[in-house]
Amino acid sequence: MRLSDKTRLLVSLALCSVWASAHEDQRYEQDEAIALFADHLVPDANPSESYPFFNLAFCKPKTIVDKKQTLGEILGGSRKVYYTNYKLPFRVNVATTELCTKTLSIEDVAAFNDSILHFWHFTMYIDEIPLKAYIGEYDYLGNVYLFTHHQFNFSYNRDRVIEAQIHTTHEGRVRLTPGVPLDVTFTYSAKWTQTLIAFEDRSSNNPKEIYDEEIDIQWFSIINSFILVVLLTGFVAFITIRLLRKDLQRYDTEEPDETGWKLIHGDVFRFPPNPSLFCSMLGCGVQLYLIFLSMLTLSVFGMFYAHERGTMYAAIIVIYSQTALVSGYVSGSVYRKLEGTQWVHNVLLTCSLFVLPVFLIWSFLNSIAWAQGSTAALPAGTIFGLFALFVLVAFPLTLAGAIFGKNTGGAFDAPCRTKQVPKPIPPVPWWRGPVYHVAVAGFLPFSAIYVELYYVFMSLWGHQLFTPYSILFLVFGILVLVTACITVSLTYLQLSIEDHSWWWRSFFSGGATGFFIYAYSFYYWAFESHMYGFLQMAFYFGYMLIISYSVFLMLGTVGFFSSLAFVRQIYNIKID
């Protein structure tokens, strides 16, 4: 094995271990100190806008020490996690204890006052259990209060921590007056109770701090949308099958009528323009489809704990790097079938078609986060690690897949011989043109996921969790099925008007749902969320653009391959 091969293998295995290994299960002895970590400060309305815990004048240890983070935790925004000076021995109740006494300057008071008015909360971790609480509160008279006492409630089973909660009280608070310094004493207390809950079940029994709770699902709306979409899709498929059957019966008569889709049999398999770009989009689409499918499958089988920090982010990175082999193979094999010759260009395009736009958007967002001191900005070490993963794992796998696809792709083997001179496409009314065609193709699949999309947005851009992954898996299956059915139906209608340029249009028709999702993100920002500020707006629309682009490539690939199978089938029947 060459040195480069060893390096790629080590990088891949290291990142796999980062994803697969959650923090080791901790066991404690009586009176053993348990570390309490302070993560970040987050405004309720802006989940992407996170700042270091000690940006506010809380009690700092004499020496501030960062906790080592995994890749997934850093990607999730936990870039700066600090050890605190709370003393919390295992299974030992702690009476009210002073943490520190300090004088808040006018600037400190103003910072606390502003964060409380914007409903900032902090996140702490003990034994990897998240603890969240508000910094303070204000009353209807406009008086602002800072919480200075934290009550911890823990439960244990033998030598394991099972549950953890943090509470604030009206008694443990002080009033803040802007422009006036203030002497403050921060205190805490802790209480331990025994429980019979097993350690394996603690994820389902841990408290839902603040908004970290499951979303209240409107099951009737979901079932109603499912039934409506199934009936609508069935109706469209039924009409298409009837029209196709009538065409085939007419062709089986003694004097077949060469009209409609039968008249363009010499042009329907004419290769599309820009084949290298087309094949690269198919390769990336298959890769993204596998990522979506893998993540949903792992979620359904309980591989992800809802409160586990960053596990899903690391899983996406690892799955992406490993599925690069499939991306290269699909792109290379289809490019071979389309008789392409610019192989280097095809491989480079396949590698960069998805990664390059994501990198450009991320670079812009990361620069904004760095400028504003947000922990959402990735550190240089993580950036270098991700770059090494792409160069040493993803790119070589894409290249290997493309070479394998080139050598095994074979000929296209079309059922009909393609004529040398393309047949002119007759003009059509505007409502049968490509724009209207693509809009209809995107609207129907979008309507299939509209209700569930609202809950997904609440989970992505809020502090609530969408944990019924089986529903998401079912919705994903329906989305793929509806996309395939609608694209096939519209491709048939396109061929019926003697328009043989179906290759690119079937891709855009399938991927049009991504345009609707991005349009919906504007509606959600304006009417369903309370997000504000340039940083959050940039993160929201930037990452929604990446998600919508991913959906476009994935469903576009589904639409094309579905249409290709359909077109092959009907022209095979015609030739027979």
XYZ file of C-alpha atoms in Angstrom, residues 62-511:
450
model
C -8.768 31.514 37.725
C -7.511 29.731 34.634
C -9.944 29.298 31.743
C -9.534 25.846 30.195
C -11.250 24.711 27.004
C -12.765 21.271 26.799
C -11.631 19.163 23.846
C -14.467 18.869 21.342
C -15.344 16.281 18.732
C -15.780 17.163 15.074
C -19.568 16.950 15.291
C -19.727 19.223 18.330
C -17.626 21.883 16.616
C -19.780 21.689 13.493
C -22.820 22.088 15.746
C -21.537 25.412 17.084
C -19.895 24.245 20.336
C -16.503 25.703 19.486
C -15.754 27.144 22.916
C -16.743 24.919 25.842
C -15.162 25.808 29.164
C -14.603 24.156 32.508
C -16.438 26.024 35.281
C -15.635 26.388 38.978
C -18.839 24.715 40.217
C -18.105 22.014 42.830
C -20.614 19.181 42.309
C -19.565 15.931 44.020
C -21.378 12.771 42.936
C -24.316 11.849 45.229
C -23.552 14.698 47.654
C -26.147 17.397 48.301
C -24.742 20.902 48.162
C -26.282 23.651 50.275
C -26.378 27.194 48.939
C -22.756 27.935 48.129
C -21.148 31.130 46.930
C -19.594 30.841 43.490
C -18.115 34.324 43.420
C -18.823 37.955 44.287
C -18.034 40.623 41.759
C -18.862 44.152 40.799
C -20.623 44.534 37.484
C -19.425 47.595 35.605
C -21.786 49.833 33.653
C -20.793 47.942 30.481
C -21.432 44.565 32.181
C -24.868 45.700 33.348
C -25.709 46.949 29.855
C -24.615 43.621 28.309
C -26.702 41.593 30.772
C -29.658 43.950 30.323
C -29.590 43.641 26.532
C -29.231 39.837 26.585
C -32.140 39.447 29.017
C -34.403 41.691 26.938
C -33.619 39.483 23.903
C -34.280 36.257 25.851
C -30.776 34.865 25.792
C -30.187 31.527 27.430
C -27.029 29.614 28.237
C -26.184 25.947 27.807
C -24.178 23.843 30.223
C -23.292 20.146 30.182
C -22.793 17.667 32.971
C -21.983 14.089 31.991
C -23.038 15.088 28.451
C -26.557 16.013 29.615
C -27.560 19.483 28.380
C -28.726 22.055 30.911
C -30.345 25.232 29.629
C -31.662 28.242 31.493
C -32.412 31.889 30.874
C -29.963 34.537 32.026
C -32.734 36.592 33.583
C -36.232 37.940 33.120
C -38.188 41.181 33.030
C -41.658 42.099 34.281
C -44.521 44.049 32.741
C -43.193 47.270 34.284
C -39.950 46.937 32.340
C -37.796 46.006 35.330
C -34.963 43.688 34.314
C -33.684 41.002 36.710
C -30.536 38.870 36.575
C -30.696 35.330 37.962
C -27.871 34.886 40.448
C -28.749 31.485 41.943
C -28.854 28.144 40.117
C -30.446 25.085 41.682
C -29.259 21.745 40.262
C -31.363 18.621 40.664
C -29.695 15.312 39.798
C -30.825 11.702 39.922
C -28.546 8.694 39.886
C -28.682 4.929 39.545
C -25.742 3.278 41.298
C -22.641 4.877 39.780
C -24.355 6.648 36.868
C -25.884 10.064 36.397
C -29.386 9.573 34.982
C -31.115 12.960 35.031
C -30.016 16.552 35.420
C -31.987 19.774 35.716
C -31.174 23.405 36.370
C -33.675 25.847 37.889
C -33.773 29.557 38.540
C -36.007 31.232 41.128
C -37.465 34.672 41.748
C -35.719 34.767 45.116
C -32.299 34.321 43.522
C -32.299 37.397 41.334
C -31.165 41.031 41.387
C -32.564 44.038 39.588
C -30.425 45.672 36.926
C -30.438 49.441 36.509
C -28.793 50.677 33.291
C -25.932 53.066 33.904
C -25.445 51.957 37.532
C -22.689 49.501 38.644
C -23.874 46.595 40.768
C -22.314 44.235 43.334
C -23.535 40.689 42.678
C -23.036 37.388 44.475
C -23.573 34.280 42.343
C -24.593 31.156 44.232
C -25.665 27.594 43.521
C -26.990 24.484 45.251
C -27.444 20.843 44.277
C -29.684 17.959 45.305
C -29.275 14.266 44.484
C -32.026 11.643 44.446
C -31.946 7.955 43.604
C -33.903 6.539 40.665
C -34.570 3.123 39.154
C -34.284 4.367 35.566
C -31.583 2.451 33.712
C -28.688 4.308 32.157
C -29.716 3.021 28.719
C -33.071 4.819 29.072
C -31.779 8.149 30.290
C -32.013 9.801 26.869
C -35.830 9.481 26.927
C -36.117 10.586 30.556
C -33.902 13.625 30.595
C -35.566 16.978 31.079
C -36.603 19.158 28.190
C -34.960 22.427 29.142
C -36.616 25.598 27.811
C -37.517 24.840 24.179
C -35.609 21.575 23.873
C -38.780 19.574 23.616
C -40.450 17.559 20.944
C -42.682 19.412 18.548
C -46.406 18.966 19.000
C -47.271 17.077 15.839
C -50.623 17.731 14.174
C -51.278 14.151 13.142
C -54.602 14.893 11.474
C -52.998 17.419 9.123
C -50.212 14.998 8.237
C -52.596 12.112 7.527
C -54.842 14.424 5.535
C -51.923 15.601 3.386
C -50.782 12.017 2.838
C -54.219 10.923 1.623
C -54.612 13.972 -0.601
C -51.217 13.499 -2.224
C -51.723 9.771 -2.779
C -55.099 10.389 -4.419
C -53.745 13.221 -6.557
C -50.726 11.209 -7.662
C -52.885 8.188 -8.391
C -55.256 10.314 -10.442
C -52.405 11.779 -12.528
C -50.860 8.338 -13.040
C -54.254 6.883 -14.002
C -54.851 9.569 -16.645
C -51.341 9.125 -18.049
C -51.721 5.337 -18.260
C -55.082 5.661 -20.013
C -53.681 8.078 -22.582
C -50.649 5.892 -23.165
C -52.749 2.751 -23.519
C -55.008 4.487 -26.008
C -51.964 5.556 -28.034
C -50.570 2.031 -28.053
C -53.913 0.547 -29.103
C -54.129 3.037 -31.953
C -50.614 2.070 -33.038
C -51.534 -1.622 -33.075
C -54.181 -1.058 -35.750
C -53.567 -2.024 -39.373
C -52.731 1.565 -40.345
C -50.809 3.030 -37.450
C -51.042 6.781 -36.957
C -47.527 8.247 -36.698
C -48.371 11.221 -34.498
C -47.332 12.544 -31.131
C -44.533 10.750 -29.304
C -44.363 8.025 -31.959
C -43.307 10.543 -34.577
C -40.091 11.543 -32.775
C -38.614 8.082 -32.269
C -35.570 9.164 -34.265
C -34.837 12.102 -31.950
C -35.994 11.068 -28.492
C -32.661 9.452 -27.587
C -30.535 12.261 -28.979
C -27.938 13.046 -26.305
C -28.440 16.292 -24.366
C -26.193 19.359 -24.718
C -23.446 19.826 -22.103
C -23.189 16.102 -21.301
C -20.320 16.566 -18.839
C -22.361 18.943 -16.656
C -25.432 16.739 -17.003
C -23.567 13.613 -15.870
C -21.906 15.448 -12.982
C -25.299 16.610 -11.733
C -26.563 13.026 -11.884
C -23.560 11.782 -9.924
C -23.988 14.419 -7.220
C -27.729 13.772 -7.135
C -27.280 10.052 -6.488
C -24.729 10.827 -3.773
C -27.087 13.261 -2.028
C -29.935 10.752 -2.323
C -27.794 8.154 -0.537
C -26.902 10.686 2.172
C -30.561 11.560 2.799
C -31.561 7.896 2.776
C -28.704 6.827 5.049
C -29.335 9.572 7.606
C -33.052 8.845 7.771
C -32.461 5.105 8.038
C -29.939 5.534 10.850
C -32.357 7.892 12.621
C -35.271 5.462 12.352
C -33.139 2.705 13.885
C -32.256 4.927 16.828
C -28.621 5.648 15.989
C -28.942 9.316 16.953
C -29.851 10.638 20.378
C -31.869 13.833 19.951
C -29.707 15.824 22.411
C -26.374 14.336 21.308
C -24.214 17.230 20.267
C -23.123 17.167 16.661
C -23.494 13.449 15.984
C -25.597 14.047 12.886
C -23.195 16.659 11.516
C -20.259 14.268 11.792
C -22.328 11.454 10.293
C -23.157 13.571 7.237
C -19.477 14.394 6.712
C -18.428 10.730 6.940
C -21.255 9.448 4.709
C -20.523 12.145 2.140
C -16.859 11.182 1.953
C -17.643 7.479 1.574
C -20.393 7.920 -1.037
C -18.059 9.942 -3.258
C -17.213 6.602 -4.864
C -20.842 6.236 -6.002
C -20.930 9.807 -7.263
C -17.887 9.257 -9.433
C -19.182 5.934 -10.727
C -22.606 7.265 -11.750
C -21.122 10.321 -13.425
C -18.433 8.319 -15.208
C -20.693 5.493 -16.380
C -23.382 7.833 -17.756
C -20.710 10.004 -19.377
C -19.363 6.890 -21.074
C -22.838 6.029 -22.353
C -23.194 9.545 -23.744
C -19.890 9.093 -25.590
C -18.088 11.809 -23.663
C -14.381 12.405 -24.150
C -13.386 15.149 -21.679
C -12.830 12.846 -18.710
C -10.658 15.141 -16.624
C -13.226 17.906 -16.919
C -15.993 15.477 -15.960
C -14.203 14.275 -12.812
C -13.304 17.789 -11.669
C -16.841 18.969 -12.311
C -18.293 16.047 -10.357
C -16.023 16.829 -7.397
C -16.755 20.551 -7.378
C -20.363 20.824 -8.543
C -21.751 20.510 -5.021
C -18.711 21.192 -2.848
C -17.650 24.459 -4.505
C -20.978 26.340 -4.037
C -21.193 25.019 -0.483
C -17.630 26.152 0.217
C -18.254 29.644 -1.171
C -21.438 30.109 0.866
C -19.826 28.679 3.988
C -16.759 30.913 3.597
C -18.975 33.983 3.468
C -20.967 32.883 6.512
C -17.881 31.851 8.465
C -16.302 35.249 7.821
C -19.395 36.993 9.179
C -19.383 34.767 12.264
C -15.682 35.445 12.889
C -16.236 39.191 12.524
C -19.009 39.144 15.124
C -17.212 36.790 17.538
C -19.762 33.993 17.232
C -18.896 30.416 18.181
C -20.627 29.357 14.950
C -17.354 30.162 13.154
C -15.220 27.075 12.605
C -11.644 27.155 13.915
C -8.667 26.786 11.576
C -7.904 23.230 12.742
C -11.376 21.995 11.837
C -11.225 23.731 8.457
C -7.901 22.049 7.717
C -9.284 18.667 8.806
C -12.298 18.974 6.515
C -10.067 20.052 3.647
C -7.804 17.055 4.264
C -10.827 14.764 4.294
C -11.918 16.069 0.899
C -8.456 15.938 -0.677
C -7.352 12.599 0.782
C -10.653 10.686 0.815
C -13.529 12.224 -1.160
C -11.569 13.282 -4.249
C -9.663 9.986 -4.684
C -12.880 7.997 -4.215
C -14.634 10.142 -6.823
C -11.739 9.563 -9.222
C -11.753 5.811 -8.557
C -15.510 5.653 -9.114
C -15.223 7.596 -12.371
C -12.498 5.273 -13.665
C -14.571 2.235 -12.754
C -17.649 3.745 -14.403
C -15.674 4.566 -17.546
C -14.437 1.000 -17.857
C -17.775 -0.683 -17.119
C -20.328 1.834 -18.410
C -20.813 0.329 -21.857
C -22.865 1.788 -24.686
C -26.181 3.582 -24.262
C -28.057 0.925 -26.268
C -31.071 3.008 -27.293
C -34.161 1.157 -28.569
C -34.404 3.527 -31.561
C -31.772 4.738 -33.979
C -31.134 8.470 -33.742
C -31.390 10.466 -36.960
C -28.542 12.696 -38.034
C -30.677 15.805 -38.503
C -32.840 16.731 -35.492
C -36.531 17.221 -36.093
C -37.735 20.792 -35.449
C -39.777 21.186 -32.284
C -43.193 22.675 -33.076
C -44.204 25.864 -31.217
C -46.574 25.470 -28.253
C -48.724 27.831 -26.168
C -47.051 29.472 -23.158
C -48.936 27.277 -20.734
C -47.265 24.209 -22.266
C -43.803 25.747 -22.272
C -40.842 24.739 -20.097
C -41.393 27.333 -17.345
C -44.986 26.304 -16.717
C -43.990 22.654 -17.080
C -41.266 22.912 -14.416
C -43.487 24.971 -12.081
C -46.233 22.319 -12.121
C -43.665 19.571 -11.632
C -42.288 21.262 -8.513
C -45.571 22.328 -6.970
C -47.120 18.866 -6.626
C -44.214 17.240 -4.719
C -43.905 20.387 -2.592
C -47.579 20.088 -1.651
C -46.823 16.538 -0.507
C -44.357 17.764 2.131
C -45.788 21.195 2.928
C -47.215 20.291 6.349
C -44.162 18.310 7.451
C -41.832 21.002 6.109
C -43.160 23.415 8.706
C -42.110 21.053 11.516
C -38.718 20.485 9.908
C -38.143 24.249 9.754
C -39.128 24.546 13.420
C -36.537 21.927 14.276
C -33.780 23.349 12.063
C -34.330 27.011 12.919
C -35.629 26.805 16.451
C -34.963 25.054 19.717
C -37.576 22.329 19.330
C -36.904 18.810 18.142
C -38.640 16.776 15.441
C -37.977 13.263 16.741
C -40.547 11.034 14.950
C -38.016 10.061 12.307
C -40.323 7.358 10.977
C -42.650 10.126 9.782
C -39.762 11.844 8.037
C -38.766 8.559 6.423
C -42.318 8.059 5.172
C -42.492 11.629 3.891
C -39.172 11.164 2.095
C -40.500 8.034 0.393
C -43.689 9.800 -0.675
C -41.671 12.777 -1.942
C -39.514 10.524 -4.131
C -42.552 8.595 -5.387
C -44.567 11.720 -6.207
C -41.571 13.306 -7.940
C -41.073 10.221 -10.096
C -44.764 9.952 -11.022
C -45.231 13.643 -11.836
C -42.023 13.874 -13.857
C -42.921 10.773 -15.879
C -46.419 12.126 -16.574
C -45.113 15.509 -17.697
C -42.402 13.880 -19.803
C -45.099 11.878 -21.597
C -47.104 15.046 -22.224
C -43.958 16.743 -23.537
C -43.260 13.888 -25.954
C -46.912 13.922 -27.053
C -46.457 17.425 -28.488
C -43.395 16.191 -30.426
C -40.887 17.900 -28.117
C -37.903 15.553 -27.849
C -35.711 17.762 -25.611
C -36.760 15.918 -22.482
C -33.372 15.157 -20.905
C -32.651 18.451 -19.206
C -36.313 19.273 -18.671
C -36.958 16.037 -16.784
C -34.054 16.904 -14.480
C -35.305 20.431 -13.829
C -38.864 19.147 -13.428
C -37.800 16.675 -10.760
C -35.580 19.189 -8.979
